[in-house]
Amino acid sequence: MLELENVHAFYGKAHILGGLSFTVGRGEVVALLGRNGAGKTTTMKSVMQLVRPREGRVVFQGADLVGRPAFRVAKAGLGYVPEERRIFTDLTVLENLEVGRQPTREGAPSWSVERLFELFPNLAERRGNRGKAMSGGEQQMLTIARTLMGNPLLLLLDEPSEGIAPIIVEQMAATILELKAEGLTVVISEQNLHFARAVADRAIIIEGGEKKFDGPFAELDARPEVSDAYLAV
Ligand code: ATP
């Protein structure tokens, strides 16, 4: 469904992604792992064309996204939840969701406000509250729910477990598994190996903007030297 082919990305002269290649199959949950600064966020932004790769291809459902404006990438069916939460703080939970509404898309699970309230019961209880009255974890959930209102085929979640209370982290893991059960394809970026293992089918480890490992968690477990070298334990 998604294929990165030899992607090179820069910030000014700094060469951040040095020819990154990987694929994500339909219905898979893939975790991008790596230390702080490894290039996980830049990888997601390169998919969304928020960072424009200078070389390489980002092929989504057979079409190269490189060079397209970011809003067209979203229209093609990619949903992106950045690390920093993006909600409208003066709008209510319900209004935040309505703002994200897009037409349904063939092949993608289709979401209504009511279905999302089933998936995120905390949000249902607080549907009339303004965004700014929500905790960090709830804002994170709201950002995900609002992105789902766009009925994406593939969801990119940047560090969903970062900076939220442990109980919400557990709920987040359960939610991602429910999204997978709905047939959504998900890519998460994570530093939390425990969380990644709980939700993902496969791990891709990045270090210095290059891929160092790509395989199931069982294979990663069988090669502890890989985690030792590239993941903060
Ligand atoms: P984190 O967990 O901290 O988000 P990451 O793996 O997502 O880490 P990136 O955010 O992709 O890493 O950063 C990769 C490299 O690019 C880092 O060295 C970072 O300092 C650098 N970088 C990120 N954003 C910019 C920017 N806007 N301008 C210049 N350099 C940047």
mmCIF file of N, CA and C in Angstrom, residues 9 75 162 177 183 215:
data_model
loop_
_atom_site.group_PDB
_atom_site.id
_atom_site.type_symbol
_atom_site.label_atom_id
_atom_site.label_comp_id
_atom_site.label_asym_id
_atom_site.label_seq_id
_atom_site.Cartn_x
_atom_site.Cartn_y
_atom_site.Cartn_z
ATOM 1 N N ALA A 9 16.003 13.067 2.527
ATOM 2 C CA ALA A 9 15.375 14.311 2.974
ATOM 3 C C ALA A 9 16.406 15.158 3.701
ATOM 4 N N LYS A 75 -5.836 14.077 0.943
ATOM 5 C CA LYS A 75 -6.994 13.697 0.117
ATOM 6 C C LYS A 75 -6.843 12.309 -0.481
ATOM 7 N N GLU A 162 3.689 9.029 23.785
ATOM 8 C CA GLU A 162 4.590 10.007 24.406
ATOM 9 C C GLU A 162 3.836 10.998 25.308
ATOM 10 N N LEU A 177 -5.310 -1.387 18.245
ATOM 11 C CA LEU A 177 -5.669 -2.757 17.867
ATOM 12 C C LEU A 177 -7.087 -2.816 17.284
ATOM 13 N N GLY A 183 -9.482 -2.935 9.796
ATOM 14 C CA GLY A 183 -8.842 -3.025 8.482
ATOM 15 C C GLY A 183 -7.985 -1.826 8.121
ATOM 16 N N GLY A 215 11.663 -6.222 10.439
ATOM 17 C CA GLY A 215 11.196 -7.592 10.616
ATOM 18 C C GLY A 215 10.244 -7.703 11.793
#
